[in-house]
Amino acid sequence: MQQAEAAVSSPEQRIPLKKRLTTAAEKHGLILAFFIVVAFFSIASENFLSYKNVMLVLRQVSILGIIAIGMTIVITVGHFDLSVGSLVSLTAVVVISMHDVVGPVPAMLITIVVGLISGAFIGYLVGYLKLNSLIITLGMLVGLQAIVLIYTGGKYTRIVAPDETWFGVIGRGFVFGVPLPVIILGVLLLIFSIILLKTVFGRQVFSVGGNPMASKFSGISDKKIIFMAFLISGALTAIAGIIMGSRLMAAQNYLGQGYEFQVIAGVILGGVSLTGGEGNVFKAFIGILIIGILKNGFLLLGFPYYFQWVAQWIIVVGVVWLDVATKRGKVLG
Amino acid sequence: MIQRIYTSLKKQPIWLILLGMIFLSSIFVSDFFAFGNFKNVLVQSAVDGMLALGMTFLMINGYFDLSVGTVMGFTAALAIGLQPYGLVVAVVVALLAGAAIGAINGFFVAKAKINAFIVTLGSFIGVRGLIYIYTQEQALVGEVMDFGMFGASDFLGLPTLFVIMFVLMLIAEFVLRKTPHGRNTYAIGGNIEAAENSGIPVDRTIWMNFIICGFTAAIGGVLLASRLNAATPTLGWPDKNLMTIAVVVLGGTSLAGGYGNITRTLGGLFTFGVLYNILNLLGVQSYYNTLITGIVLILVVYIDAHIRKNRVSIG
């Protein structure tokens, strides 16, 4: 008590200021990083903030953004999903090949069912059988890619008459000047944000990820929550695969290769804690957006595309280091 | 003696699985039981074995490294691309580069205390950028023919690359079993707080193991470069890192840390090697190889969890 009074009455007001600064950095570090990246590229390139380019970037990140929603939920319950890249390849191939057989709407429904089956399978193994999600989803990464290749025989899949179908609208269309995939992403972000923050299921997600023991004792079925998380991830990845297929009106076998790492890098940048219990789909999206801006910005500045990978390395580790350092108040642990 | 072999086989079921596989395929797969074919398996497993060796140190320590695949690609490119400055320079720089990337990873994990998944995911992506910057997206071809000859040569009737890997594995097993560093690695992986409280230099040991992992990945890269006498930017992309973890886990080293050894990793390595070899000989389309790899991985985790459960219920 005396100490507290001493702190308040002491002439040195630096401590509360420093504290205020660190909390600000803790809360808004990501937003700060976002604005620094945006400011840098808008000064360096005059085309960066043009309407056309902004829409381009948004459309590019919309697919990763949708996958990132599912990944955020999976990581929040304390697991990983490395299979999303292969699942994008699979669902894109399925929706394209089914389109010419059964028509667009049934094809999309089948594709979502494929995503749900994959998610349910992983969810069962990880949630109910308690197997390590890293290795299980690695197995799925390899296995689903193989299924794609067996299914197509290694051939390029495409829609035979792309001009005679409305299917391309999903990936290519605009509503009020905004690309449709971006609107889909926005709606999904809103829905899942509400689900996570306002529903019982959402609170259980945070509880299972944050403190598995406590949630077990309070009667929450962690099995069911983990199962649901992977199911959602599978369904959202299928939606991303459909948008991808619709944008290209064709699908190559390795379409989604490496997506899992891009999505995880973005989600981590968005402050989703890898130990579980902490995650926000909007912040995760900003993380994905930063990755997308880096990619776009370096290309606009005339650098080869591979410079973005080195920049990603520096930014991901740098932002997380900043976050960790402000939380413990020390640069090194 | 027989008793000893029996107990060690019981402890390391991977060798039983391997022996069973070899036995069955010797009967049913033509061309399998031939010295030339075994040499094939050995030479193919040399590079993967180097990556798995360093990964075993890290996994016993309780961590893993997602960047080994791209470090292998980067160092292979250096070992080829720097040959105009002399072969020795090229190889030494490649090995140092691997150790340096390991040291960067280790610094962020051990000193800055950032999650190893994030740190090595970052370098996995970033080192890929370095490969592309260095190679300018071009495939590199070696100038020194002796380097390629070395990769294809035999030592005492066995592939030289495999002999190098095997000797390094023997040294690694010795380090793990008999040196303070090895014991500290097990102690930290088993219980990091207890290790810290008993005065073990935790940070330094973790850092060292990341350097070892980067260094062995670099040796893998150099061996690969000498086998191909060329390097392409896509070497090791995208899932070499994950397959290396799979080899170690299949061998029976625990993902949770504190448990495992190099002998197990060697078993896992051979099992994957023989599996691919059999599928190849049977003329199975490579797509199915991949599918079977996925199924094996899921089965391994399932069996591992089952064994652990029984172990707990017995003891």
XYZ file of C-alpha atoms in Angstrom:
648
model
C 0.000 0.000 0.000
C 2.740 2.369 1.016
C 4.668 1.400 -2.036
C 1.730 2.195 -4.253
C 1.355 5.617 -2.688
C 5.048 6.220 -3.051
C 4.838 5.379 -6.717
C 1.982 7.783 -7.281
C 3.450 10.634 -5.294
C 6.957 10.155 -6.612
C 8.124 12.879 -8.979
C 9.204 10.257 -11.459
C 6.196 9.843 -13.662
C 8.155 7.744 -16.137
C 7.046 4.382 -14.799
C 3.352 4.761 -15.561
C 4.244 6.289 -18.920
C 6.455 3.355 -19.792
C 3.726 1.031 -18.648
C 1.229 2.874 -20.792
C 3.560 2.632 -23.775
C 4.115 -1.095 -23.330
C 0.389 -1.783 -23.010
C -0.174 0.283 -26.133
C 2.494 -1.699 -27.976
C 0.999 -4.914 -26.650
C -2.512 -4.014 -27.760
C -1.799 -2.229 -31.000
C 1.586 -3.577 -32.125
C -0.008 -5.385 -35.019
C -1.957 -2.316 -36.190
C 1.242 -0.301 -35.891
C 3.142 -2.843 -37.995
C 0.311 -2.761 -40.520
C 0.421 1.035 -40.860
C 4.213 1.072 -41.081
C 4.103 -1.441 -43.935
C 1.309 0.482 -45.692
C 3.055 3.835 -45.179
C 6.346 2.476 -46.458
C 4.905 1.114 -49.682
C 2.630 4.118 -50.333
C 5.631 6.434 -50.139
C 7.830 4.103 -52.169
C 5.297 3.423 -54.908
C 2.589 5.787 -56.114
C 0.465 2.972 -57.500
C 0.280 1.171 -54.183
C -2.765 2.967 -52.774
C -4.630 3.154 -56.078
C -8.141 1.705 -56.087
C -7.150 -0.974 -58.566
C -4.164 -2.156 -56.575
C -5.967 -2.149 -53.230
C -8.729 -4.296 -54.721
C -6.109 -6.572 -56.251
C -4.414 -7.139 -52.911
C -7.733 -7.691 -51.153
C -8.811 -10.218 -53.731
C -5.493 -12.015 -53.507
C -5.647 -12.304 -49.722
C -9.329 -13.251 -49.600
C -8.593 -16.941 -50.170
C -5.835 -17.083 -47.548
C -8.048 -14.984 -45.284
C -10.908 -17.472 -45.411
C -8.561 -20.366 -44.616
C -7.064 -18.270 -41.819
C -10.439 -18.061 -40.039
C -10.482 -21.834 -39.679
C -6.803 -21.925 -38.767
C -7.385 -19.311 -36.055
C -10.041 -21.494 -34.456
C -7.894 -24.637 -34.722
C -4.867 -22.890 -33.205
C -7.044 -21.322 -30.518
C -8.113 -24.789 -29.352
C -4.410 -25.651 -29.206
C -3.789 -27.557 -32.434
C -2.438 -27.159 -35.970
C -3.895 -27.869 -39.365
C -1.131 -28.441 -41.913
C -3.507 -30.070 -44.390
C -5.231 -26.898 -45.638
C -2.931 -26.405 -48.647
C -3.554 -29.896 -49.986
C -7.242 -29.556 -49.202
C -7.388 -26.397 -51.353
C -5.832 -28.381 -54.205
C -8.303 -31.223 -53.699
C -11.444 -29.092 -53.361
C -10.523 -26.918 -56.353
C -9.992 -30.021 -58.479
C -13.249 -31.564 -57.227
C -15.374 -28.478 -57.862
C -13.955 -28.018 -61.371
C -14.278 -31.648 -62.407
C -17.767 -31.998 -60.893
C -18.975 -28.757 -62.450
C -19.249 -30.253 -65.928
C -20.848 -33.431 -64.603
C -23.562 -32.243 -62.223
C -23.689 -28.462 -62.629
C -22.350 -25.656 -60.453
C -24.546 -25.818 -57.322
C -24.341 -29.590 -56.739
C -20.610 -29.410 -57.500
C -20.147 -26.804 -54.780
C -22.182 -28.840 -52.320
C -20.118 -31.956 -53.057
C -16.951 -29.910 -52.565
C -18.066 -28.638 -49.188
C -18.921 -32.200 -48.182
C -15.374 -33.227 -49.188
C -14.001 -30.482 -46.932
C -16.282 -31.580 -44.089
C -15.221 -35.226 -44.446
C -11.545 -34.287 -44.303
C -12.172 -32.045 -41.298
C -14.242 -34.696 -39.542
C -11.553 -37.318 -40.084
C -8.835 -35.108 -38.607
C -11.183 -33.945 -35.867
C -11.939 -37.526 -34.889
C -8.274 -38.549 -34.769
C -7.134 -35.440 -32.897
C -10.197 -34.755 -30.761
C -11.469 -38.194 -29.852
C -8.346 -40.349 -30.198
C -6.082 -37.588 -28.814
C -3.422 -37.989 -31.508
C -0.785 -35.360 -32.212
C -2.326 -32.878 -34.644
C 1.012 -31.859 -36.154
C 1.790 -35.365 -37.437
C -1.820 -36.261 -38.260
C -2.337 -33.184 -40.413
C 1.118 -33.706 -41.936
C -0.110 -37.168 -42.904
C -3.217 -35.518 -44.373
C -1.068 -32.952 -46.224
C 0.772 -35.774 -47.961
C -2.266 -38.059 -48.296
C -4.698 -35.480 -49.715
C -2.121 -34.345 -52.269
C -1.759 -37.964 -53.333
C -5.547 -38.303 -53.630
C -5.588 -35.238 -55.896
C -2.978 -36.802 -58.175
C -4.672 -40.202 -58.211
C -8.041 -38.544 -58.912
C -6.806 -36.443 -61.831
C -4.100 -38.843 -63.015
C -1.757 -35.859 -62.865
C -3.734 -34.038 -65.545
C -4.832 -30.421 -65.612
C -8.541 -30.080 -64.829
C -10.622 -27.366 -66.459
C -14.172 -26.379 -67.230
C -14.840 -27.183 -70.883
C -17.120 -24.238 -71.705
C -16.271 -21.440 -69.262
C -18.432 -18.889 -71.116
C -21.654 -20.857 -70.725
C -21.751 -20.957 -66.933
C -22.255 -18.409 -64.161
C -19.817 -20.302 -61.922
C -16.990 -17.854 -62.645
C -18.906 -15.045 -60.914
C -17.912 -16.294 -57.448
C -14.217 -15.752 -58.010
C -14.312 -12.975 -60.603
C -17.474 -10.976 -59.932
C -17.835 -7.547 -58.372
C -20.564 -6.079 -56.172
C -20.541 -2.255 -55.925
C -16.959 -2.291 -57.166
C -15.792 -4.749 -54.525
C -14.664 -8.222 -55.636
C -17.110 -10.909 -54.551
C -14.446 -13.054 -52.790
C -13.674 -10.062 -50.575
C -17.352 -9.741 -49.657
C -17.540 -13.465 -48.904
C -14.474 -13.096 -46.689
C -16.006 -10.078 -44.929
C -19.252 -11.914 -44.218
C -17.407 -14.989 -42.932
C -15.166 -12.834 -40.731
C -18.245 -11.203 -39.227
C -20.072 -14.499 -38.682
C -17.127 -16.264 -37.066
C -16.224 -13.256 -35.004
C -19.748 -13.271 -33.558
C -19.617 -17.044 -33.063
C -16.304 -16.820 -31.220
C -17.146 -13.824 -29.055
C -20.878 -14.151 -28.421
C -21.834 -17.825 -28.362
C -21.360 -20.635 -25.880
C -19.372 -22.553 -28.483
C -17.006 -19.604 -28.897
C -16.361 -19.332 -25.183
C -15.750 -23.066 -25.035
C -13.188 -22.741 -27.839
C -11.197 -20.218 -25.794
C -11.639 -22.221 -22.640
C -10.470 -25.529 -24.129
C -7.439 -23.872 -25.693
C -6.571 -21.701 -22.718
C -6.979 -24.151 -19.910
C -7.845 -27.718 -20.934
C -7.884 -28.987 -17.333
C -10.235 -26.327 -16.022
C -12.610 -26.750 -18.942
C -12.615 -30.508 -18.436
C -13.587 -30.061 -14.795
C -16.302 -27.597 -15.707
C -17.868 -30.211 -17.942
C -16.913 -28.927 -21.401
C -16.367 -31.717 -23.913
C -12.980 -30.818 -25.351
C -13.368 -33.725 -27.777
C -16.407 -32.150 -29.365
C -14.900 -28.654 -29.480
C -11.677 -29.876 -31.145
C -13.721 -31.953 -33.571
C -15.843 -28.920 -34.442
C -12.754 -26.738 -34.912
C -11.311 -29.078 -37.535
C -14.739 -29.462 -39.145
C -14.998 -25.672 -39.516
C -11.459 -25.512 -40.866
C -12.296 -28.191 -43.445
C -15.497 -26.430 -44.563
C -13.848 -22.999 -44.838
C -10.933 -24.437 -46.774
C -13.433 -26.028 -49.149
C -15.039 -22.592 -49.664
C -11.582 -21.206 -50.409
C -11.040 -24.044 -52.890
C -14.339 -23.226 -54.623
C -13.388 -19.544 -54.955
C -9.984 -20.544 -56.255
C -11.531 -22.883 -58.826
C -14.056 -20.263 -59.864
C -11.396 -17.594 -60.297
C -9.256 -19.801 -62.532
C -12.088 -21.872 -64.072
C -9.484 -24.637 -63.975
C -7.373 -26.410 -61.401
C -3.797 -27.508 -61.376
C -2.791 -30.407 -59.106
C -0.498 -28.436 -56.807
C -2.676 -25.314 -56.555
C -2.619 -24.958 -52.787
C 0.916 -26.181 -52.156
C 2.573 -24.247 -49.322
C -0.628 -22.390 -48.342
C -0.555 -23.927 -44.876
C 2.687 -22.147 -44.049
C 1.578 -18.800 -45.472
C -1.650 -18.987 -43.508
C 0.072 -20.010 -40.280
C 2.671 -17.247 -40.706
C -0.108 -14.680 -41.190
C -2.138 -15.977 -38.269
C 0.912 -15.875 -35.994
C 1.579 -12.322 -37.147
C -2.025 -11.613 -36.169
C -1.182 -12.451 -32.576
C -2.958 -15.794 -32.345
C -1.124 -17.583 -29.557
C 0.373 -20.917 -30.588
C -0.153 -22.282 -27.102
C -3.898 -21.842 -27.535
C -6.615 -19.857 -25.827
C -5.960 -16.576 -27.565
C -7.105 -15.592 -31.018
C -9.090 -13.041 -32.952
C -10.174 -13.639 -36.539
C -9.936 -9.944 -37.509
C -6.387 -9.641 -36.182
C -5.493 -12.881 -37.954
C -6.824 -11.306 -41.136
C -4.624 -8.227 -40.639
C -1.674 -10.612 -40.281
C -2.624 -12.246 -43.593
C -3.079 -8.784 -45.116
C 0.448 -7.762 -44.083
C 1.817 -10.858 -45.827
C -0.256 -10.038 -48.917
C 0.919 -6.406 -48.918
C 4.559 -7.485 -48.678
C 4.090 -9.706 -51.705
C 2.356 -6.988 -53.706
C 4.589 -4.135 -52.536
C 7.870 -5.809 -53.411
C 6.551 -6.623 -56.885
C 5.413 -3.003 -57.370
C 8.862 -1.782 -56.379
C 10.341 -4.030 -59.037
C 11.977 -6.551 -56.714
C 11.815 -10.213 -57.697
C 8.956 -12.028 -55.944
C 11.274 -14.045 -53.728
C 12.373 -11.019 -51.706
C 9.020 -11.174 -49.939
C 10.038 -14.478 -48.332
C 13.063 -12.946 -46.641
C 10.907 -9.986 -45.588
C 8.335 -12.399 -44.151
C 11.045 -14.086 -42.109
C 12.225 -10.800 -40.635
C 8.733 -9.435 -39.998
C 7.245 -12.607 -38.495
C 10.138 -13.146 -36.085
C 10.454 -9.386 -35.421
C 6.777 -8.832 -34.602
C 6.577 -11.901 -32.374
C 9.807 -10.879 -30.622
C 8.372 -7.410 -29.996
C 5.233 -9.007 -28.620
C 7.100 -11.427 -26.348
C 9.534 -8.737 -25.192
C 6.811 -6.225 -24.259
C 4.878 -8.886 -22.367
C 7.815 -9.825 -20.164
C 9.362 -6.341 -20.125
C 12.756 -7.669 -21.198
C 14.387 -8.059 -24.604
C 15.897 -11.452 -23.777
C 14.267 -14.013 -21.518
C 23.732 -61.793 -25.894
C 20.479 -63.141 -27.376
C 18.672 -61.821 -24.344
C 20.162 -58.392 -24.956
C 19.162 -58.363 -28.608
C 15.686 -59.493 -27.579
C 15.214 -56.681 -25.059
C 16.522 -54.019 -27.393
C 14.224 -55.231 -30.162
C 11.326 -55.112 -27.736
C 12.255 -51.559 -26.836
C 12.632 -50.497 -30.434
C 9.824 -52.191 -32.369
C 10.782 -50.258 -35.504
C 13.632 -52.717 -36.142
C 11.198 -55.634 -35.921
C 8.922 -53.935 -38.429
C 11.923 -53.316 -40.680
C 13.114 -56.935 -40.424
C 9.589 -58.156 -41.162
C 9.389 -55.898 -44.187
C 12.762 -57.060 -45.485
C 11.861 -60.718 -44.878
C 8.498 -60.524 -46.646
C 9.727 -58.510 -49.584
C 12.709 -60.816 -50.053
C 10.218 -63.593 -50.681
C 7.538 -61.747 -52.594
C 9.287 -58.899 -54.399
C 11.643 -59.944 -57.153
C 14.915 -58.021 -57.426
C 14.584 -56.876 -53.811
C 17.107 -59.192 -52.194
C 20.146 -58.080 -54.151
C 23.266 -56.262 -53.027
C 22.867 -53.660 -55.759
C 19.366 -52.884 -54.588
C 20.399 -52.562 -50.934
C 23.112 -50.155 -52.025
C 20.404 -48.106 -53.711
C 18.448 -47.864 -50.491
C 21.585 -46.887 -48.576
C 22.676 -44.132 -50.928
C 19.190 -42.690 -51.046
C 18.909 -42.615 -47.281
C 22.265 -40.865 -46.724
C 20.969 -37.306 -47.185
C 17.699 -37.850 -45.310
C 19.714 -39.516 -42.552
C 21.856 -36.418 -42.060
C 18.777 -34.230 -41.678
C 17.175 -36.738 -39.320
C 20.337 -36.914 -37.210
C 20.258 -33.244 -36.224
C 16.489 -33.342 -35.872
C 16.834 -36.211 -33.370
C 19.037 -34.038 -31.125
C 16.461 -31.256 -31.255
C 13.476 -33.503 -30.707
C 15.048 -35.202 -27.704
C 15.646 -31.667 -26.491
C 11.908 -31.026 -26.893
C 11.984 -28.852 -30.013
C 11.913 -29.282 -33.759
C 13.201 -27.406 -36.757
C 10.986 -26.751 -39.764
C 13.822 -25.166 -41.744
C 16.042 -28.231 -42.368
C 14.657 -28.785 -45.870
C 15.382 -25.278 -47.111
C 18.726 -25.164 -45.270
C 19.621 -28.336 -47.179
C 18.600 -26.684 -50.455
C 20.501 -23.486 -49.656
C 23.719 -25.245 -48.664
C 23.524 -27.542 -51.699
C 23.299 -24.429 -53.884
C 26.285 -22.863 -52.098
C 28.366 -26.039 -52.383
C 27.786 -26.042 -56.145
C 27.734 -22.316 -56.864
C 30.911 -21.423 -54.960
C 33.033 -24.041 -56.702
C 34.825 -21.411 -58.838
C 36.484 -20.285 -55.578
C 37.704 -23.816 -54.940
C 35.907 -26.913 -53.738
C 37.147 -26.613 -50.160
C 35.922 -23.021 -49.903
C 32.538 -24.013 -51.326
C 32.043 -26.881 -48.894
C 33.292 -24.959 -45.861
C 31.113 -21.924 -46.606
C 28.095 -24.196 -47.134
C 28.654 -25.938 -43.793
C 29.183 -22.625 -41.989
C 26.043 -21.177 -43.565
C 24.016 -24.106 -42.226
C 25.493 -23.711 -38.764
C 24.848 -19.952 -38.907
C 21.167 -20.406 -39.743
C 20.968 -22.939 -36.923
C 22.600 -20.384 -34.629
C 20.048 -17.723 -35.627
C 17.189 -20.141 -34.941
C 18.785 -21.156 -31.665
C 19.280 -17.565 -30.567
C 15.610 -16.725 -31.025
C 14.407 -19.902 -29.321
C 16.897 -20.169 -26.445
C 17.681 -16.509 -25.758
C 14.715 -14.477 -27.008
C 12.390 -17.324 -25.910
C 10.181 -17.297 -28.979
C 8.181 -20.404 -29.852
C 10.358 -22.742 -31.970
C 7.538 -23.362 -34.394
C 7.360 -19.643 -35.249
C 11.132 -19.174 -35.413
C 11.801 -22.133 -37.689
C 8.693 -21.522 -39.787
C 10.131 -18.059 -40.389
C 13.534 -19.358 -41.423
C 11.921 -22.108 -43.489
C 10.295 -19.405 -45.629
C 13.157 -16.891 -45.386
C 15.936 -19.307 -46.338
C 13.896 -20.233 -49.394
C 14.138 -16.559 -50.293
C 17.916 -16.718 -49.803
C 18.108 -19.730 -52.142
C 16.252 -17.850 -54.864
C 18.271 -14.682 -54.361
C 21.510 -16.638 -54.537
C 20.613 -18.858 -57.498
C 18.552 -16.227 -59.365
C 16.010 -19.017 -59.948
C 18.567 -20.900 -62.053
C 19.690 -24.489 -61.657
C 23.404 -24.647 -60.871
C 25.733 -27.285 -62.297
C 29.001 -28.288 -60.644
C 32.328 -27.505 -62.286
C 34.495 -29.868 -60.267
C 33.965 -33.349 -61.641
C 35.726 -34.966 -58.675
C 32.964 -33.687 -56.423
C 30.371 -35.606 -58.412
C 32.654 -38.644 -58.590
C 32.936 -38.540 -54.817
C 29.146 -38.662 -54.488
C 28.957 -41.729 -56.700
C 31.967 -43.530 -55.203
C 32.152 -46.558 -52.914
C 34.088 -47.014 -49.716
C 34.762 -50.633 -48.682
C 31.998 -51.734 -51.015
C 29.398 -49.386 -49.529
C 28.316 -46.010 -50.914
C 30.673 -43.332 -49.538
C 27.803 -40.967 -48.753
C 26.159 -43.620 -46.610
C 29.437 -44.406 -44.832
C 29.841 -40.713 -43.971
C 26.308 -40.575 -42.601
C 26.764 -43.790 -40.654
C 30.034 -42.680 -39.031
C 28.454 -39.361 -38.072
C 25.514 -41.234 -36.582
C 27.889 -43.353 -34.487
C 29.546 -40.181 -33.218
C 26.144 -38.627 -32.546
C 24.986 -41.651 -30.577
C 28.177 -41.470 -28.527
C 27.628 -37.759 -27.862
C 24.046 -38.397 -26.763
C 24.897 -41.306 -24.476
C 28.267 -40.469 -23.025
C 28.855 -36.724 -22.962
C 27.473 -34.022 -20.654
C 25.889 -32.329 -23.658
C 23.930 -35.469 -24.493
C 22.788 -36.009 -20.931
C 21.758 -32.363 -20.632
C 19.768 -32.704 -23.847
C 17.747 -35.598 -22.395
C 17.334 -33.828 -19.079
C 15.991 -30.644 -20.647
C 13.642 -32.542 -22.953
C 12.337 -34.580 -20.027
C 11.730 -31.742 -17.610
C 13.035 -28.296 -18.436
C 12.318 -26.804 -15.018
C 14.029 -29.601 -13.167
C 16.994 -29.256 -15.525
C 17.161 -25.528 -14.878
C 16.972 -26.001 -11.125
C 19.744 -28.569 -11.121
C 22.088 -26.081 -12.746
C 22.171 -27.440 -16.287
C 23.023 -24.692 -18.802
C 19.608 -24.918 -20.452
C 19.861 -21.999 -22.891
C 23.313 -22.976 -24.092
C 22.318 -26.612 -24.649
C 19.222 -25.684 -26.645
C 21.210 -23.183 -28.692
C 23.889 -25.804 -29.352
C 21.313 -28.316 -30.548
C 19.867 -25.838 -33.031
C 23.399 -25.260 -34.352
C 23.905 -29.035 -34.609
C 20.632 -29.346 -36.507
C 21.562 -26.576 -38.958
C 25.043 -28.015 -39.380
C 23.868 -31.576 -40.104
C 21.266 -30.207 -42.535
C 24.176 -28.462 -44.271
C 26.121 -31.729 -44.412
C 23.002 -33.266 -45.958
C 22.975 -30.435 -48.490
C 26.627 -30.962 -49.383
C 26.132 -34.729 -49.744
C 23.096 -34.132 -51.945
C 25.026 -31.648 -54.063
C 27.802 -34.170 -54.561
C 25.327 -36.897 -55.497
C 23.648 -34.696 -58.105
C 26.696 -32.508 -58.874
C 24.024 -29.863 -59.381
C 21.503 -27.894 -57.389
C 18.063 -26.553 -58.199
C 16.246 -23.864 -56.206
C 13.415 -26.255 -55.329
C 15.554 -28.865 -53.546
C 13.939 -29.723 -50.243
C 10.728 -27.796 -50.967
C 8.053 -28.049 -49.670
C 7.853 -30.932 -47.225
C 11.384 -32.243 -46.613
C 11.252 -30.700 -43.141
C 8.061 -32.509 -42.263
C 9.249 -35.802 -43.722
C 12.391 -35.549 -41.606
C 10.262 -35.166 -38.490
C 8.262 -38.157 -39.730
C 11.415 -40.306 -40.010
C 12.403 -39.466 -36.432
C 8.897 -40.065 -35.071
C 8.585 -43.341 -36.983
C 11.837 -44.441 -35.362
C 10.189 -43.957 -31.979
C 11.698 -40.726 -30.672
C 9.003 -38.865 -28.798
C 7.686 -35.560 -30.155
C 7.301 -34.468 -26.558
C 11.049 -34.633 -25.881
C 13.278 -36.393 -23.378
C 13.092 -39.762 -25.062
C 14.686 -41.406 -28.073
C 18.062 -42.006 -29.693
C 19.906 -42.169 -32.995
C 19.511 -45.961 -33.347
C 15.756 -45.471 -33.471
C 16.119 -42.762 -36.086
C 18.264 -45.087 -38.188
C 15.471 -47.670 -37.954
C 12.888 -45.108 -39.048
C 15.151 -44.009 -41.886
C 15.658 -47.540 -43.207
C 11.966 -48.353 -42.856
C 10.962 -45.396 -45.028
C 13.825 -46.204 -47.423
C 12.838 -49.857 -47.798
C 9.154 -48.944 -48.093
C 9.819 -46.587 -51.020
C 12.166 -49.115 -52.558
C 9.549 -51.873 -52.441
C 6.857 -49.635 -53.902
C 9.281 -48.655 -56.619
C 10.177 -52.242 -57.436
C 6.517 -53.216 -57.491
C 5.998 -50.518 -60.099
C 3.469 -48.679 -57.940
C 2.676 -45.260 -59.370
C 4.472 -42.575 -57.398
C 1.121 -41.000 -56.427
C 0.329 -44.067 -54.376
C 3.744 -43.851 -52.699
C 2.722 -40.480 -51.362
C -0.647 -41.764 -50.229
C 0.984 -44.657 -48.401
C 3.408 -42.243 -46.716
C 0.427 -40.300 -45.401
C -1.287 -43.436 -44.126
C 1.942 -44.676 -42.496
C 2.315 -41.370 -40.675
C -1.194 -41.478 -39.270
C -0.784 -45.143 -38.290
C 2.525 -44.421 -36.549
C 1.010 -41.734 -34.366
C -1.938 -43.988 -33.629
C 0.273 -46.917 -32.627
C 2.586 -44.635 -30.644
C -0.327 -43.250 -28.639
C -1.613 -46.766 -28.059
C 1.744 -48.036 -26.790
C 2.079 -45.050 -24.489
C -1.379 -45.662 -23.078
C -0.578 -49.312 -22.350
C 2.739 -48.335 -20.820
C 0.945 -46.015 -18.428
C -1.722 -48.546 -17.528
C 0.903 -51.224 -16.812
C 3.352 -49.125 -14.906
